[in-house]
Structures are given as C-alpha cells and as structure tokens.
Coordinates of C-alpha atoms in Angstrom, one line a residue:
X1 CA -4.9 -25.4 5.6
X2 CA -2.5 -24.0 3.2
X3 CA -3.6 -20.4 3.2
X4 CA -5.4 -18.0 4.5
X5 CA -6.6 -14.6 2.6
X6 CA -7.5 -11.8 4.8
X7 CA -9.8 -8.8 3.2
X8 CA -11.1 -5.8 5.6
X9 CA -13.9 -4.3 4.3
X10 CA -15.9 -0.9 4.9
X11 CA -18.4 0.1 2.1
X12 CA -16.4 -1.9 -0.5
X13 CA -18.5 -1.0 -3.5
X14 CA -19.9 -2.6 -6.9
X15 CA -16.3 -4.1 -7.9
X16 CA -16.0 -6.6 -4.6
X17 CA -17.9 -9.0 -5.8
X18 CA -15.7 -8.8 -8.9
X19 CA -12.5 -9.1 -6.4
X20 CA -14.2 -11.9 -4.8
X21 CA -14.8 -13.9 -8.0
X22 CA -11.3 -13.5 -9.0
X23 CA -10.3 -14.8 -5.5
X24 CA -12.5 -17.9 -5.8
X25 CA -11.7 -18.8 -9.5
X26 CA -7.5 -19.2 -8.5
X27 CA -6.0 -22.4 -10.2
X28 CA -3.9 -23.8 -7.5
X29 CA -3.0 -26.9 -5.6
X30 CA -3.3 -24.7 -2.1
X31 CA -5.9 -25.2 0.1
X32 CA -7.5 -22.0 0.6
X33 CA -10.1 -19.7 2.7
X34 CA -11.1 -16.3 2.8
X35 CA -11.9 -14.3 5.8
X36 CA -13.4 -10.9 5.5
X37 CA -13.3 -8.6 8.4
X38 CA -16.1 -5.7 8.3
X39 CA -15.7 -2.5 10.3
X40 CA -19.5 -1.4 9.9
X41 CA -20.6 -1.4 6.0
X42 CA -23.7 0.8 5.3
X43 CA -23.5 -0.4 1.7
X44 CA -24.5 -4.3 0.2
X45 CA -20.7 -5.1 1.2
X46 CA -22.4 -8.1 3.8
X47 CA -24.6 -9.2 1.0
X48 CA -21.3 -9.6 -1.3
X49 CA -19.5 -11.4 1.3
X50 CA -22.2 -13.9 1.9
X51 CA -22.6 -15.4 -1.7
X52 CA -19.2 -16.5 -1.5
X53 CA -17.9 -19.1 1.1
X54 CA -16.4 -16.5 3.4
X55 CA -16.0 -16.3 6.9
X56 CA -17.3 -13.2 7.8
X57 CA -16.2 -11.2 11.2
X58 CA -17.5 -8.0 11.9
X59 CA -16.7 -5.2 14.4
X60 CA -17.1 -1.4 15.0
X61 CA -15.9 1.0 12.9
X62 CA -14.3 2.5 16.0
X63 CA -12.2 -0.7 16.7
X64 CA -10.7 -0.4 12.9
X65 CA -6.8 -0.1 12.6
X66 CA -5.0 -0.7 9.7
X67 CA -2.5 -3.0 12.0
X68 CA -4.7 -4.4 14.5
X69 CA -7.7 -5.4 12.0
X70 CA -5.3 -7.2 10.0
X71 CA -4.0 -9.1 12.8
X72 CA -7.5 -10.2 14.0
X73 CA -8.7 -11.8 10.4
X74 CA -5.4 -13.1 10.3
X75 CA -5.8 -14.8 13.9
X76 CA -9.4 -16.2 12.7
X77 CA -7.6 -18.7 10.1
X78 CA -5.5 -21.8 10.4
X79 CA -3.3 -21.5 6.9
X80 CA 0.5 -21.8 7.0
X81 CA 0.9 -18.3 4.8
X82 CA -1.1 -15.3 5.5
X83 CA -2.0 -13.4 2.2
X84 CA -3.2 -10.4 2.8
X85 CA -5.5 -8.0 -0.3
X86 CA -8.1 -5.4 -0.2
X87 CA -11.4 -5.1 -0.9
X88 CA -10.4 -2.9 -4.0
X89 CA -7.1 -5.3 -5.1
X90 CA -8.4 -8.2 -8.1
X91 CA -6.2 -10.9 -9.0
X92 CA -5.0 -10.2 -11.9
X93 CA -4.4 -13.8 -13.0
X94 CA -5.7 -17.0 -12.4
X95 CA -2.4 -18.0 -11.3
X96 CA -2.1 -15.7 -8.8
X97 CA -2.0 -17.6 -5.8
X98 CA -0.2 -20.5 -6.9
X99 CA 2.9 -18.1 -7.6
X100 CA 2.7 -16.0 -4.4
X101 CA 3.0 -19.6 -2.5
X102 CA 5.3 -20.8 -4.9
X103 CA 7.4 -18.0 -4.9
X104 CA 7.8 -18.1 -0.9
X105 CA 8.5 -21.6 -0.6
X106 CA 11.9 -21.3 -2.8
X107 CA 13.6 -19.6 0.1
X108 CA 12.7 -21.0 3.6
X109 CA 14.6 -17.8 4.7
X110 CA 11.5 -15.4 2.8
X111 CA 9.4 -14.8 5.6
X112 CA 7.5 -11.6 3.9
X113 CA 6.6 -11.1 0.2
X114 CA 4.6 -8.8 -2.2
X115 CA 3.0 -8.4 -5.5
X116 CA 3.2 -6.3 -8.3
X117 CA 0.0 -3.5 -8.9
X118 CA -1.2 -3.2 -12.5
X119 CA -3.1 0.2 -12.9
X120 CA -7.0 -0.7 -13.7
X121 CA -7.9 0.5 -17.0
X122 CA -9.9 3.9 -16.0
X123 CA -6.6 4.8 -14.3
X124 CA -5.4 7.9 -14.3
X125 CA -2.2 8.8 -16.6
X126 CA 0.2 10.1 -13.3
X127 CA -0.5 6.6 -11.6
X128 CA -0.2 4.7 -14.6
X129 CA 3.0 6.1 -14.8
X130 CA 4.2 6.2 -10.9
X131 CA 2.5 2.7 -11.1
X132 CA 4.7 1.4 -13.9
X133 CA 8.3 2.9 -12.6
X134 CA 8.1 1.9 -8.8
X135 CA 7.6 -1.6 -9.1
X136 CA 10.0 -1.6 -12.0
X137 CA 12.6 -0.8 -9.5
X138 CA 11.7 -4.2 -8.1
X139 CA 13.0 -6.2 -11.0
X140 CA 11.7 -8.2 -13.8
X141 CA 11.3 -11.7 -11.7
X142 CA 10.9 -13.0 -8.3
X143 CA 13.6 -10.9 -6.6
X144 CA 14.5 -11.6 -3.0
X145 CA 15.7 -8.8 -1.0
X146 CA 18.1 -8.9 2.5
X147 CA 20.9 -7.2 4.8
X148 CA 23.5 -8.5 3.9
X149 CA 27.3 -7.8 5.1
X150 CA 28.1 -6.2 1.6
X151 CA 25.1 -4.2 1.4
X152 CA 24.8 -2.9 5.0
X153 CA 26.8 0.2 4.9
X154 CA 24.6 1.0 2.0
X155 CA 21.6 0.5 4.0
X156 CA 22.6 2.4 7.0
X157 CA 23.6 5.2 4.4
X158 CA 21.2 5.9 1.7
X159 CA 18.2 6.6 2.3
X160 CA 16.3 5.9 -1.1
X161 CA 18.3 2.2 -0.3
X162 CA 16.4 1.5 3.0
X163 CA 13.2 2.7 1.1
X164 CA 13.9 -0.1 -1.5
X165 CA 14.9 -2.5 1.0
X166 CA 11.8 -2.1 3.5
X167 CA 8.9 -1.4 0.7
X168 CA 6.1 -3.9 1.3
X169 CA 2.5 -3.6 0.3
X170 CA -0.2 -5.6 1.8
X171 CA -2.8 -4.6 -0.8
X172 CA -1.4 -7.5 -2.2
X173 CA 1.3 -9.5 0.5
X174 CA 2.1 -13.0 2.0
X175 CA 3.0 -13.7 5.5
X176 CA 4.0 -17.1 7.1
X177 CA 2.0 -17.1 9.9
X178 CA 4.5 -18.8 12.6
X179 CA 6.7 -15.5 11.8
X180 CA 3.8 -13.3 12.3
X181 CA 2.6 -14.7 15.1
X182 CA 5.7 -13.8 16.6
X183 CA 6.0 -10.6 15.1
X184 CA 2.9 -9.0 14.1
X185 CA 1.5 -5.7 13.0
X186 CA 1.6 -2.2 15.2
X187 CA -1.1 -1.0 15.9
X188 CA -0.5 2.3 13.8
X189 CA -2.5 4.8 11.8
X190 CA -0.5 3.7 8.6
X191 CA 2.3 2.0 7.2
X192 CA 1.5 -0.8 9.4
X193 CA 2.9 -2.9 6.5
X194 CA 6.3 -1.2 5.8
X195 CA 7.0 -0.8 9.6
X196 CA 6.8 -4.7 9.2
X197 CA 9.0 -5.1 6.7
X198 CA 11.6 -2.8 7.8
X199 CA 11.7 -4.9 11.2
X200 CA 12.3 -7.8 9.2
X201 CA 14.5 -7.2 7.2
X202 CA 16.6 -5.6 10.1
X203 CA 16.1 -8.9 12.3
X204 CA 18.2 -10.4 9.2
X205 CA 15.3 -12.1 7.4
X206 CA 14.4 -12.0 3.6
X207 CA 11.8 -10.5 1.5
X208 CA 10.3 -11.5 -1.6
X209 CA 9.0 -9.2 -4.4
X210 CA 7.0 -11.6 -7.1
X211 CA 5.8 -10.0 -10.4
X212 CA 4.3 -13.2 -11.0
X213 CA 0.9 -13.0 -8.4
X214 CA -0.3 -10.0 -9.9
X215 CA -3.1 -7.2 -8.8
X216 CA -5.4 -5.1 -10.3
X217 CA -4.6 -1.8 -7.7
X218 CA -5.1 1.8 -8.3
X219 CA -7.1 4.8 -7.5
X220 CA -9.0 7.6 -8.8
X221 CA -9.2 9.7 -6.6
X222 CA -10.8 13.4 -6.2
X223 CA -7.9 15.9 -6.2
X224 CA -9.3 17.6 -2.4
X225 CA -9.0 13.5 -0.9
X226 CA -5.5 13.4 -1.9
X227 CA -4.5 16.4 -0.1
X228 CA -5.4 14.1 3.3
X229 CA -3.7 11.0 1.9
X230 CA -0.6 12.4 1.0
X231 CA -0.5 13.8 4.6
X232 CA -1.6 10.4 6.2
X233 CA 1.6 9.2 3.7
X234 CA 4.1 11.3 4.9
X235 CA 3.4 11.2 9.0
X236 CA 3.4 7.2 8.0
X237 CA 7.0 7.6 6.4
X238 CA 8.3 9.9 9.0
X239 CA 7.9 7.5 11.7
X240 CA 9.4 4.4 9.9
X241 CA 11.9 6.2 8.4
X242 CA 12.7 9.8 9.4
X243 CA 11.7 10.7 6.1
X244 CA 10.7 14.6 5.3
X245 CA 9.9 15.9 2.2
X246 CA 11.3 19.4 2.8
X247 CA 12.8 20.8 5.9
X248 CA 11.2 24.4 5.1
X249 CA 8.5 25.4 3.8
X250 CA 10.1 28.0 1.7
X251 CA 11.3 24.7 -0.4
X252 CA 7.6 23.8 -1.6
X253 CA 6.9 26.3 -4.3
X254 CA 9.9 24.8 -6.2
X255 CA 9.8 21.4 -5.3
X256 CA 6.3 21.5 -6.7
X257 CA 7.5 23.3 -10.0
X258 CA 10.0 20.4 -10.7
X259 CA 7.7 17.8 -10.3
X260 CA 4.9 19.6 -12.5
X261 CA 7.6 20.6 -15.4
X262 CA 8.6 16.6 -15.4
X263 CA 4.8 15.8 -15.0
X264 CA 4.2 18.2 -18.2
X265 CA 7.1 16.6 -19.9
X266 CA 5.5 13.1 -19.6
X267 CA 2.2 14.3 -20.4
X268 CA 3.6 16.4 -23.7
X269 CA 4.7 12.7 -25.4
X270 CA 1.3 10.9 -24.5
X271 CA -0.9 9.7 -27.5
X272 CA -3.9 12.0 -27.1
X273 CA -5.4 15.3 -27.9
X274 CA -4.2 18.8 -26.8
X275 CA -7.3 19.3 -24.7
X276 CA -6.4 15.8 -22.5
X277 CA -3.1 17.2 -22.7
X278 CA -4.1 20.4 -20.8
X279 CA -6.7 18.8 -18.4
X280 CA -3.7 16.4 -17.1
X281 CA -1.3 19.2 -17.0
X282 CA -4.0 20.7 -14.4
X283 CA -4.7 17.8 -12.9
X284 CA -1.1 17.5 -12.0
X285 CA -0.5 20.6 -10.8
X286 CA -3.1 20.4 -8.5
X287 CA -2.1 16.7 -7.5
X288 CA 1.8 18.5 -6.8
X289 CA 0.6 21.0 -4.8
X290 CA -1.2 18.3 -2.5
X291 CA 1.3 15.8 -2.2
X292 CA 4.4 18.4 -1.0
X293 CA 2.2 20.8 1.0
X294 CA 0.1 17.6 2.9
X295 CA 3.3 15.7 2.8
X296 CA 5.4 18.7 4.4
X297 CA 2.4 18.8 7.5
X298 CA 2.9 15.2 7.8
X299 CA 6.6 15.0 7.7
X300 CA 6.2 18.2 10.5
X301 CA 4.1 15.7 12.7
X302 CA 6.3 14.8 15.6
X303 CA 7.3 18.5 16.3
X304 CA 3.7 19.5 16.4
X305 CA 2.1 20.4 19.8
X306 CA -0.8 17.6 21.2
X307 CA -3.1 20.2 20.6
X308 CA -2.0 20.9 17.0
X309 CA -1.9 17.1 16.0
X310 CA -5.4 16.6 17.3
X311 CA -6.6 19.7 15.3
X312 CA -4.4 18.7 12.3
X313 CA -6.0 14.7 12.5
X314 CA -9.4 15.9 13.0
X315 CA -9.5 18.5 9.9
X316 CA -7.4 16.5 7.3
X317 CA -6.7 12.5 8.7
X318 CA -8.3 10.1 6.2
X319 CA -7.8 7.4 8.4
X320 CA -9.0 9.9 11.4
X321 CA -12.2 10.3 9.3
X322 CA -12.4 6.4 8.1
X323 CA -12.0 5.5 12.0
X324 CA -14.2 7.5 13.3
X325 CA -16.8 7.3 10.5

C-alpha cells in the first residue's frame, strides 16, 4: 500500500460526506485507503463513513487525544506515507494526492510535509485574510524547509524564525510512516503536530510545504468558542516554544487596540457596504479581545497552581470539553 489517509471523527456534520467524496474521487497512481477513527459520534457521522470503503475504528470519547488518536488510525494501515486530514478539510483538487506523494518523494531527506488551506467560501473576512498571508509566508511552490549550518544561529535566535521553521499542520499533512513509527505523536492536548515538526526538524531532517495538494480549511466560529481556542492555542505554543503573548497583563488593552486599528484598516478597503463594514469592525474587536486575553491565560499556564489549571481547563479547555464530552 502506497498510502494511508487517517480522519478522526466526532459529530462531523453534513459536509463529511462531501470530504469523503473528494477523498475517493483523487486522480492518482497511489494506492490508497482511508481509515476513520470515531471517538463516540451522536450524529449520522457512522452512517457517512460506511457508504464509503472505509475502515472504520471506534473508541470512547474519553480515550480521544489529538496525538494518541492519530497514532492509533495511523497504526491500523499498511501505506508507506501517512496522510493525515480532518473530517472538516476537502481536497481541494482532484490532484491532491498525487502531488502530496509527489512532492515527498523528490527529497528522500523530507520526512514531514503540509498543505496549503484555502478559506471555504462562507468564510469569514479576518480568516480569509490570516488564511491568505500565513501560508504566503511559505512560498509560491513546493518549498523544503531544514537546519542548516548557515541558518542555525538564526534559528536559535529569532523566534518568529523557529515558528516558520517548525509550522506543520495535519489538517492536511504527510508522514512516512518508517519515520513515524520511530518518532510519533505526544500524547498532548494540542499542537501535537508542531511539537512533531519542531523535533524533526531539530533531529536535522527536512520538511516540505506543498501549495500543490490543496484543502478546503476554515472556520466560522461563534465569537464566545474562540475565546477557549485561542487559550487552548497559546498553552499549545507555550510548551513547544516558550511563546507568550504578553508578559503583563497591563500590555492587553493595547496590544488589542493595534490589532483592531489594522483589522479596521483591512476592513475600510473591502468591496462592500458600510453596514458589513461596521459588523466586521465588531466582529473583530470582539475576536481581538479573545485571542490576547485567552491567549495571555494560556501563555500564563505553566506558572499556574494544579488547582488553578484544573479550574482554568474545566471552565474554558475546548479540548477539555471535546474529551470529556
């Protein structure tokens, strides 16, 4: 077997069987199969699953972990890549698999790559955006990334470098599976993937970034969820890189002001009407205020007391909830 594509699902929703189409219809010379791991559906997600030639594994909601989940579908296949997607990311080409492999077979030293994320069309304007500019950064064709002894002072220094370096993204990633066999995920709350990554690419391996196996990835999500995400984002980024965003508190009310000013800016040159114009500029300063004040508590998580992280997981933790759901 050429491949194997790993999808955990919980409660995936109308547009999985639309994913799972797209997954099926790929024009490639790979062989191919699909294993979908369920952590306790309530929905028609096992209905979906089953008119598609899936192997289907299913296990307690309580047993879900971003790492250890993907590990598990992962060990259920035989293919010599590993692509992992969720149940929300669609191919966004027909070709989309056939590049990925492709792409990691130029380099036998690419043990790790990822895909670019198109925004769906319902997307909102500030994701469309971040969406745009972040994988931009990336470059405009298959782009391999390693340490190297020219840019390792720079890695060691700068911080939005390592970022760069150590980005990875398995909405939409591929794995050769006798290197994660040998290395695989933590079993962490989040950033399972970019904890990977980083390791990698500090072991002295390569990583691949391919514009050419495209996703449809991108959320709408209500403004009170992202307050819990953003957190979940920030306790992720502190533990694989240090990262903070702010030191003090007393830092948030202007850090937020900045970011909604440029927001506003953005927003000002849009083609639409005053009133979308308004609603956005709302939307973002809402959105602002929820990524720096959950990212600051999850940044602060490390010097928090047992008892305080317990409270702070239980009250605001997406993935607390989604585990324990």
């Amino acid at each position: 077997m050429d491949v194997t594509i790993v999808i955990p699902t919980k409660n995936a929703g109308r547009l999985f069987e639309k994913v799972l189409k797209k997954v099926f219809a790929q024009e490639t010379t790979y062989e191919y199969e699909v294993i979908c791991v369920d952590s306790g559906s309530s929905d028609n997600t096992i209905e979906i699953i089953k008119k598609f030639p899936c192997k289907l594994y299913e296990i307690p909601a309580s047993e879900f972990g971003h790492g250890k989940t993907r590990n598990y579908g992962a060990s259920k296949g035989t293919g010599e890549y590993i692509v992992f997607i969720t149940q929300d990311a669609m191919p966004a080409s027909s070709k989309w698999l056939q590049n990925f492999i492709d792409a990691m077979k130029s380099d036998p030293e690419i043990v790790g790559g990822f895909g670019i994320h198109y925004p769906y069309p319902d997307c909102n304007v500030i994701d469309k955006r971040d969406l745009y500019y972040h994988f931009k950064n990336f470059g405009d064709d298959n782009t391999i990334f390693q340490i190297t002894d020219e840019n390792r002072q720079r890695y060691k220094e700068e911080e939005g470098y390592r970022h760069l370096l150590s980005f990875f993204s398995d909405n939409n990633s591929c794995i050769r599976r006798d290197i994660f066999e040998k290395y695989p995920y933590k079993d962490v709350s989040f950033a399972e993937d970019q904890i990977w990554a980083k390791q990698m690419i500090e072991l002295g391996y390569k990583k691949l970034y391919s514009p050419f196996a495209p996703v449809y990835h991108s959320h709408n999500y209500k403004l009170s969820t992202y307050f819990m995400r953003y957190y979940d984002e920030y306790k992720g980024l502190y533990y694989l890189q240090n990262y903070q965003i702010a030191k003090s508190w007393t830092r948030l009310p202007l850090m937020i002001a900045k970011h909604t000013i440029s927001d506003a800016r953005y927003i000002r040159h849009l083609e639409m009407s005053k009133k979308e114009k308004i609603h956005w500029m709302l939307y973002s300063m809402s959105r602002n205020f929820s990524r720096y004040c959950g990212g600051y508590l999850g940044g602060k998580y490390d010097s928090y007391s047992s008892k305080k992280k317990k409270w702070l997981d239980h009250k605001i933790s997406q993935q607390y909830k989604q585990r324990k759901a």
